[in-house]
Each structure stands twice: as C-alpha cells, then as structure tokens.
Amino acid sequence: MAVRSKTKEKILRTALALLNNEGEVNISSVDIAAVMDISPGNLYYHYKGKDVIITELFADFESELRQVLAAPVHKPMALEDNWIYLYIIFEEINDFRFFFLNLTALLERIPTLKPKFSRLLSLMQQTFERLLSGLEASGHLSFRSGEKNILSERLTAHFIYWLAYADLRGLKGASKIIIHEGVYAALTQITPHWGQRSEPYAALLKDFLDEQVG
Amino acid sequence: MTDKKNTDTARKIWLAGIGAYGRAFSEVQEGLTKASKGTSKVFDELVEKGEVLETIVTHKGKEAFDKVSDKIGDTVSDTMGDGFDMDERIAKMRSRLKRGGGTSDVEARLDAIEAKLDAVLTLLKPKKAAPKKTTPRKTAPRKKPAAKK
C-alpha cells in the first residue's frame, strides 16, 4: 500500500472515529473538515469526498482482516485460542462498525466495494470451515454431510450481522462485552456437534462467558 | 472446594477441550460425564471422591496445556495460572496474528509484487520515452489527410 502523508492519515483516523461514533449517515466530509479544523477545500484536495475516504478506510480494514483470517489457514494455530481468535475477528469488525451498521446502503452507494467485500466473506467462511475441519479431524466434532459447510456459512453471517443485531436489540454495555457475547453465541452454534460431550461443553462455555462478562 | 477453584478447574478443562490437543479433554470429560451430568454436580462428587481425583483432573488439563504451549512455541503459561488476564491474552494473540499473517497472505504478497512491478516500470520508462518522441512527428502528418476526407 502506498505511503500516506501525515494529513491523509489524520483525515482517515478522524473520519473513522466520527463515522463509528456518530453513524455513517450523520457525517459529511464538511463535518470531518470541521472537526480537524481545516477547510473543506483542503480536505477535498486530499480526498475527493466522503465515499473516497470510506473506500480508503475499507482498504485498511480489508488488509487487517485478511491478515487475521489468513493466519490459521497458512499456519494452523493452537485451537485452545479459539475464543480469543474469534474475539479478534470481532474486534476488527468493531473497529470498522459504521460499515457493518449500514452495510446494504453503503455497498449500493459504492459498488466498487461489493466484489471486495464478497471475497472477504468467502475467505471468512473458508477460515471457519477449516477451524471446524480441524476439530472434526481431531475427533471432537462430528458432522453429517454438508453440515460443516452450512455451519461455516452461518458463522460468517453471524459475524457480519452481530453488531447490527446487538444494536437493534438494544444490547447495552461496552463493546468488549458485546463482542464476548458474540463469541459465545458463535461457539454455542457448534455445541450440538460435540455429540455426547455437548452438555459439559455448553456448561463450560457459559462459565467462561460469565467470567468474561462478569 | 472453593468457588474460585471450581471455576479455575472448569476453565482448564474448557481450554483443553477447545484446544482439542492431546487426549486429556476426552478422558477427563468422559470420566466426568460418567460421574454426573451437570458441571456443578461433577465438582461436588469430585469433592466426595477426594482431592486426589481433582489433582488428576488439574494435572491432565495442565498436561494438555503444556502440549499446546510447546506447539505454538510461545509462553502463554499465564492462561492456566491465577494470573490469567483476558486482555493480555488478546493483545498477545493480536500481535502474533498481525506479525505472522501478513507475509503469508496472498493479497499482501500481491501488493509487494505490484510495488516491485511499479518500480521496474518506472526504471524502464526513460528508455521508452526516447523513441516515443519521434512518433508524434510520424503520426501527425498521417492523421491530417485522414481528417480532411
């Protein structure tokens, strides 16, 4: 990725914070310029409008998430870290949450992001399927034909929509707690596949959540 | 058994289970499932059966954990101890992912290749620019009659 000027970097950081905190529809490029205390013309010199800024922010998000998703694909990691791993995926999404809270509208308005986002979803699904395969290979989970694939698709959908869902449901609390609850909801989906051990697994999962959420 | 000990042991088994490394989890869980169905009841029965069994459980969890630690070649021993700190664990994993993932990622490699290609192209440009200068003279007169027709 090309090296950015300090001003550009500052514009992006400010824009991301504003979009995340105030909501994408409520923020214009004039607002971003105002918060930075620069003229809208100056901002326009660096980025020609809000959608250009969003596209650039997406590129950052994409490369971050790709790094995280590629890690277990290229180098299988210790699966005891699953909870934390899923937490970090959610963290990436949370850092870019304005996008996920207004997904459909933004993808329609900036169509160039659509194929990129679609590829990212596919990578996420593959990552989940690989994690499930790992647990299946070690004899911990069992799947009937096709179940593993559909579960990894469902987990992907869960990750994409969890923040929006939590928002709609009015779930209160720090983003950390909402993320831990999202991880719990994700791992709970694999409970039935633990077979006869699913009951103790579910209980321990709940214990772990309680410990995190306090 | 205190509440704290209870959750500690539960956490160890949970981590071993999620880890799916070694047989510790299956062995421990199968033993526990046979003994009882609910987790709290399991621990109550463990108390009845004496601390010996608990030591075995704890030991097996530790064993599985040690195996995991060996595999990732990282010191994450605080996971199992009293000093377990979720935020710290998350931070560690985050830096590990960001460090290791980047180079192996196809997109990142593509970016690197693209950057190199750009560099090569800029090096080549001056050589191409020289013959280009002659071309406008040749094409210009050719185009003029075409425009008149």
Coordinates of C-alpha atoms in Angstrom, one line a residue:
Chain A
M1 CA 0.0 0.0 0.0
A2 CA 1.2 3.4 -0.9
V3 CA 2.7 5.6 1.9
R4 CA 0.2 8.2 3.0
S5 CA 1.0 11.8 4.0
K6 CA 0.5 12.7 7.7
T7 CA -2.5 14.8 6.8
K8 CA -4.1 12.0 4.9
E9 CA -3.5 9.6 7.8
K10 CA -5.1 12.1 10.2
I11 CA -8.1 12.6 7.9
L12 CA -8.7 8.9 7.8
R13 CA -8.3 8.5 11.6
T14 CA -10.7 11.4 12.3
A15 CA -13.2 10.2 9.7
L16 CA -13.2 6.6 11.1
A17 CA -13.8 7.8 14.7
L18 CA -16.6 10.1 13.6
L19 CA -18.3 7.6 11.4
N20 CA -18.1 4.9 14.1
N21 CA -19.3 7.1 16.9
E22 CA -21.9 9.3 15.1
G23 CA -23.1 6.9 12.4
E24 CA -22.3 7.0 8.7
V25 CA -25.4 8.9 7.6
N26 CA -24.9 11.7 10.1
I27 CA -21.4 12.6 9.0
S28 CA -20.4 14.6 5.9
S29 CA -16.9 15.5 4.6
V30 CA -17.6 19.0 5.8
D31 CA -18.0 17.6 9.4
I32 CA -14.7 15.8 9.1
A33 CA -13.0 19.0 8.0
A34 CA -14.6 21.0 10.8
V35 CA -13.5 18.5 13.5
M36 CA -10.0 18.6 12.1
D37 CA -10.1 22.4 11.9
I38 CA -9.2 22.5 8.2
S39 CA -11.2 24.0 5.3
P40 CA -13.4 21.7 3.3
G41 CA -11.4 22.7 0.3
N42 CA -8.2 21.5 1.9
L43 CA -9.9 18.2 2.7
Y44 CA -11.1 17.9 -0.8
Y45 CA -7.6 18.3 -2.0
H46 CA -6.6 15.1 -0.2
Y47 CA -9.8 13.1 -0.7
K48 CA -12.5 13.9 -3.2
G49 CA -15.5 13.3 -1.0
K50 CA -16.7 11.0 1.8
D51 CA -17.0 7.9 -0.4
V52 CA -13.3 8.1 -1.4
I53 CA -12.5 8.3 2.3
I54 CA -14.7 5.3 3.0
T55 CA -13.1 3.3 0.2
E56 CA -9.7 4.0 1.6
L57 CA -10.8 3.0 5.1
F58 CA -12.2 -0.2 3.6
A59 CA -8.8 -1.0 2.1
D60 CA -7.3 -0.7 5.5
F61 CA -10.0 -2.8 7.1
E62 CA -9.6 -5.4 4.4
S63 CA -5.9 -5.8 4.8
E64 CA -6.2 -6.1 8.6
L65 CA -8.9 -8.7 8.5
R66 CA -7.1 -10.7 5.8
Q67 CA -4.1 -10.9 8.0
V68 CA -6.2 -12.3 10.8
L69 CA -8.2 -14.7 8.7
A70 CA -5.1 -16.0 6.8
A71 CA -3.2 -16.8 9.9
P72 CA -4.8 -20.2 10.7
V73 CA -5.1 -21.1 7.1
H74 CA -1.4 -20.8 6.4
K75 CA -0.2 -21.7 9.9
P76 CA -2.7 -23.7 12.0
M77 CA -2.7 -22.3 15.4
A78 CA -3.3 -23.8 18.8
L79 CA -7.1 -24.2 18.9
E80 CA -7.3 -23.6 22.6
D81 CA -7.1 -20.0 21.5
N82 CA -10.3 -20.2 19.6
W83 CA -12.3 -17.9 21.8
I84 CA -9.6 -15.2 21.6
Y85 CA -9.2 -15.7 17.9
L86 CA -12.9 -15.2 17.3
Y87 CA -12.7 -12.2 19.6
I88 CA -10.1 -10.6 17.5
I89 CA -12.1 -11.1 14.3
F90 CA -15.0 -9.3 16.0
E91 CA -12.6 -6.6 17.2
E92 CA -11.6 -5.9 13.6
I93 CA -15.3 -5.7 12.6
N94 CA -16.0 -3.4 15.6
D95 CA -13.2 -1.1 14.6
F96 CA -15.0 -0.6 11.3
R97 CA -18.5 -0.9 12.7
F98 CA -20.1 2.1 10.8
F99 CA -19.7 0.0 7.7
F100 CA -21.5 -3.1 9.2
L101 CA -24.3 -1.0 10.7
N102 CA -25.2 0.4 7.3
L103 CA -24.0 -2.5 5.1
T104 CA -26.6 -2.7 2.3
A105 CA -26.9 1.1 1.7
L106 CA -23.1 1.6 1.6
L107 CA -22.5 -1.3 -0.8
E108 CA -25.2 0.0 -3.1
R109 CA -23.7 3.5 -3.0
I110 CA -20.1 2.4 -3.5
P111 CA -20.4 -0.5 -5.9
T112 CA -16.6 -1.0 -6.2
L113 CA -16.6 -2.3 -2.6
K114 CA -19.0 -5.1 -3.4
P115 CA -16.7 -7.6 -5.1
K116 CA -14.0 -6.9 -2.5
F117 CA -16.4 -7.4 0.4
S118 CA -17.8 -10.6 -1.2
R119 CA -14.3 -12.0 -1.4
L120 CA -13.7 -11.2 2.2
L121 CA -16.8 -13.1 3.2
S122 CA -15.7 -16.1 1.2
L123 CA -12.3 -16.0 3.0
M124 CA -14.0 -15.8 6.3
Q125 CA -16.3 -18.7 5.5
Q126 CA -13.2 -20.8 4.4
T127 CA -11.4 -19.9 7.6
F128 CA -14.4 -21.1 9.7
E129 CA -14.7 -24.3 7.7
R130 CA -11.1 -25.0 8.3
L131 CA -11.4 -24.5 12.0
L132 CA -14.3 -26.9 12.1
S133 CA -12.4 -29.4 10.0
G134 CA -9.6 -29.2 12.5
L135 CA -11.9 -30.0 15.4
E136 CA -13.5 -32.8 13.3
A137 CA -10.2 -34.3 12.4
S138 CA -9.1 -34.5 16.0
G139 CA -12.3 -36.4 16.7
H140 CA -14.0 -33.7 18.8
L141 CA -16.8 -32.7 16.5
S142 CA -18.8 -34.7 14.1
F143 CA -20.8 -33.5 11.1
R144 CA -23.2 -35.1 8.7
S145 CA -22.6 -34.5 5.0
G146 CA -22.9 -30.8 4.2
E147 CA -23.3 -29.6 7.8
K148 CA -19.8 -28.3 8.2
N149 CA -20.2 -26.1 5.1
I150 CA -23.6 -24.7 6.1
L151 CA -22.4 -24.1 9.7
S152 CA -19.4 -22.1 8.4
E153 CA -21.7 -20.0 6.3
R154 CA -24.0 -19.4 9.3
L155 CA -21.0 -18.4 11.4
T156 CA -20.0 -15.9 8.7
A157 CA -23.4 -14.4 8.6
H158 CA -23.3 -14.3 12.4
F159 CA -20.1 -12.3 12.4
I160 CA -21.3 -9.9 9.7
Y161 CA -24.6 -9.1 11.4
W162 CA -23.9 -9.5 15.1
L163 CA -23.1 -5.8 15.8
A164 CA -26.1 -4.6 13.8
Y165 CA -28.3 -7.1 15.6
A166 CA -26.9 -6.1 19.0
D167 CA -27.7 -2.5 18.1
L168 CA -31.2 -3.3 17.0
R169 CA -31.8 -5.4 20.1
G170 CA -30.6 -2.5 22.2
L171 CA -27.9 -4.7 23.9
K172 CA -26.3 -2.4 26.4
G173 CA -22.7 -2.5 27.6
A174 CA -19.2 -1.8 26.5
S175 CA -18.2 -3.1 23.0
K176 CA -16.0 -5.6 24.8
I177 CA -19.0 -7.3 26.4
I178 CA -21.0 -7.3 23.2
I179 CA -18.1 -8.9 21.4
H180 CA -17.6 -11.6 24.1
E181 CA -21.4 -12.3 23.9
G182 CA -21.0 -12.6 20.1
V183 CA -18.1 -15.1 20.5
Y184 CA -20.2 -17.0 23.0
A185 CA -23.2 -17.1 20.5
A186 CA -20.8 -18.3 17.8
L187 CA -19.2 -21.1 19.8
T188 CA -22.6 -22.2 21.0
Q189 CA -23.6 -23.0 17.5
I190 CA -21.1 -25.8 17.4
T191 CA -22.4 -27.3 20.7
P192 CA -24.7 -30.0 19.1
H193 CA -21.7 -31.3 17.1
W194 CA -19.9 -32.3 20.3
G195 CA -22.2 -35.3 20.5
Q196 CA -22.4 -36.9 23.9
R197 CA -20.0 -34.3 25.3
S198 CA -22.1 -31.4 24.3
E199 CA -23.7 -30.9 27.7
P200 CA -20.5 -30.3 29.7
Y201 CA -19.1 -28.3 26.7
A202 CA -22.1 -25.9 26.9
A203 CA -21.8 -25.6 30.6
L204 CA -18.1 -24.7 30.5
L205 CA -18.7 -22.3 27.6
K206 CA -21.3 -20.5 29.8
D207 CA -18.9 -20.4 32.7
F208 CA -16.3 -18.9 30.5
L209 CA -18.7 -16.2 29.3
D210 CA -19.7 -15.3 32.8
E211 CA -16.1 -14.9 33.7
Q212 CA -15.5 -12.5 30.8
V213 CA -18.7 -10.5 31.1
G214 CA -18.6 -10.5 34.9
Chain B
M1 CA -13.6 -26.8 47.2
T2 CA -13.9 -23.1 46.9
D3 CA -15.8 -21.3 44.1
K4 CA -12.6 -19.9 42.7
K5 CA -11.0 -23.3 42.5
N6 CA -14.1 -24.6 40.8
T7 CA -14.1 -22.1 38.0
D8 CA -10.3 -22.4 37.7
T9 CA -10.6 -26.1 37.1
A10 CA -13.6 -25.6 34.8
R11 CA -11.6 -23.1 32.8
K12 CA -8.7 -25.5 32.5
I13 CA -10.9 -28.3 31.1
W14 CA -12.6 -25.9 28.9
L15 CA -9.3 -24.7 27.4
A16 CA -8.1 -28.2 27.0
G17 CA -11.4 -29.0 25.2
I18 CA -11.3 -26.1 22.9
G19 CA -7.7 -26.9 22.3
A20 CA -8.5 -30.4 21.1
Y21 CA -4.9 -31.1 21.7
G22 CA -4.0 -34.4 23.3
R23 CA -6.5 -36.8 24.7
A24 CA -6.7 -35.1 28.1
F25 CA -10.1 -33.5 27.3
S26 CA -11.8 -36.6 26.1
E27 CA -10.5 -38.6 29.0
V28 CA -11.4 -36.1 31.6
Q29 CA -14.8 -35.3 30.1
E30 CA -15.7 -38.9 29.7
G31 CA -14.8 -39.6 33.3
L32 CA -16.8 -36.6 34.4
T33 CA -19.8 -37.4 32.2
K34 CA -20.0 -40.9 33.7
A35 CA -19.8 -39.5 37.2
S36 CA -22.6 -37.0 36.6
K37 CA -24.4 -34.8 34.1
G38 CA -24.2 -31.3 35.4
T39 CA -20.9 -29.5 35.9
S40 CA -21.6 -28.3 39.5
K41 CA -22.6 -31.8 40.5
V42 CA -19.5 -33.1 38.9
F43 CA -17.4 -31.0 41.1
D44 CA -19.4 -31.9 44.2
E45 CA -18.8 -35.5 43.5
L46 CA -15.2 -34.8 43.0
V47 CA -15.0 -33.4 46.5
E48 CA -16.6 -36.5 47.8
K49 CA -14.1 -38.7 45.9
G50 CA -11.4 -36.6 47.4
E51 CA -8.8 -34.2 46.3
V52 CA -6.9 -36.9 44.6
L53 CA -9.2 -37.0 41.6
E54 CA -9.1 -33.3 41.4
T55 CA -5.4 -33.3 41.2
I56 CA -5.6 -35.8 38.3
V57 CA -8.1 -33.5 36.5
T58 CA -5.9 -30.4 37.1
H59 CA -2.9 -32.3 36.1
K60 CA -4.4 -33.6 32.9
G61 CA -5.6 -30.1 32.0
K62 CA -2.1 -28.8 32.6
E63 CA -0.6 -31.6 30.5
A64 CA -2.8 -30.7 27.6
F65 CA -2.0 -27.1 28.1
D66 CA 1.8 -27.7 28.1
K67 CA 1.4 -29.6 24.9
V68 CA -0.3 -26.6 23.3
S69 CA 2.3 -24.2 24.6
D70 CA 5.0 -26.4 23.1
K71 CA 3.3 -26.4 19.8
I72 CA 2.9 -22.7 19.5
G73 CA 6.3 -22.1 21.0
D74 CA 5.1 -19.2 23.0
T75 CA 5.0 -18.6 26.6
V76 CA 1.3 -18.3 27.5
S77 CA 1.6 -20.1 30.8
D78 CA -0.5 -17.4 32.5
T79 CA -3.5 -19.0 30.8
M80 CA -3.7 -21.7 33.3
G81 CA -2.4 -19.9 36.4
D82 CA -4.0 -17.4 38.7
G83 CA -2.6 -14.6 36.6
F84 CA -5.0 -15.2 33.7
D85 CA -5.7 -12.0 32.1
M86 CA -8.0 -12.0 29.1
D87 CA -6.9 -8.6 27.8
E88 CA -3.3 -9.6 27.9
R89 CA -4.1 -12.8 26.1
I90 CA -6.0 -10.9 23.4
A91 CA -3.2 -8.5 23.0
K92 CA -0.6 -11.3 22.6
M93 CA -2.7 -13.1 20.1
R94 CA -3.4 -9.9 18.2
S95 CA 0.3 -9.2 17.8
R96 CA 1.0 -12.8 16.8
L97 CA -1.6 -12.8 14.1
K98 CA -0.6 -9.4 12.7
R99 CA 3.0 -10.4 12.7
G100 CA 2.7 -13.9 11.2
G101 CA -0.3 -13.4 8.9
G102 CA 1.0 -10.5 6.7
T103 CA 3.8 -12.3 4.9
S104 CA 1.9 -15.4 4.1
D105 CA -1.2 -13.6 2.9
V106 CA -1.6 -13.8 -0.9
E107 CA -3.0 -10.3 -1.1
A108 CA -0.1 -8.9 0.8
R109 CA 2.3 -10.7 -1.5
L110 CA 0.4 -9.4 -4.5
D111 CA 0.8 -5.9 -3.1
A112 CA 4.5 -6.4 -2.8
I113 CA 4.8 -7.8 -6.3
E114 CA 2.8 -4.8 -7.6
A115 CA 5.0 -2.4 -5.8
K116 CA 8.1 -4.1 -7.3
L117 CA 6.5 -4.0 -10.8
D118 CA 5.8 -0.3 -10.4
A119 CA 9.4 0.2 -9.5
V120 CA 10.6 -1.7 -12.5
L121 CA 8.2 0.1 -14.8
T122 CA 9.5 3.5 -13.7
L123 CA 13.0 2.3 -14.4
L124 CA 12.0 1.3 -17.9
K125 CA 10.1 4.4 -18.7
P126 CA 13.1 6.7 -19.7
K127 CA 14.2 4.2 -22.3
K128 CA 10.7 4.0 -23.8
A129 CA 10.3 7.8 -23.7
A130 CA 13.1 8.3 -26.2
P131 CA 11.6 6.5 -29.2
K132 CA 8.2 8.0 -28.3
K133 CA 9.4 11.5 -29.1
T134 CA 9.8 10.5 -32.8
T135 CA 6.4 9.0 -33.1
P136 CA 4.3 12.2 -32.9
R137 CA 6.1 13.6 -36.0
K138 CA 5.3 10.5 -38.0
T139 CA 1.7 10.1 -36.9
A140 CA 0.7 13.8 -37.1
P141 CA 1.1 14.2 -40.9
R142 CA -0.7 10.9 -41.5
K143 CA -3.7 11.9 -39.5
K144 CA -4.2 15.2 -41.2
P145 CA -5.2 13.9 -44.6
A146 CA -7.5 11.4 -42.9
A147 CA -9.2 14.3 -41.2
K148 CA -9.7 16.2 -44.4
K149 CA -11.5 13.4 -46.1

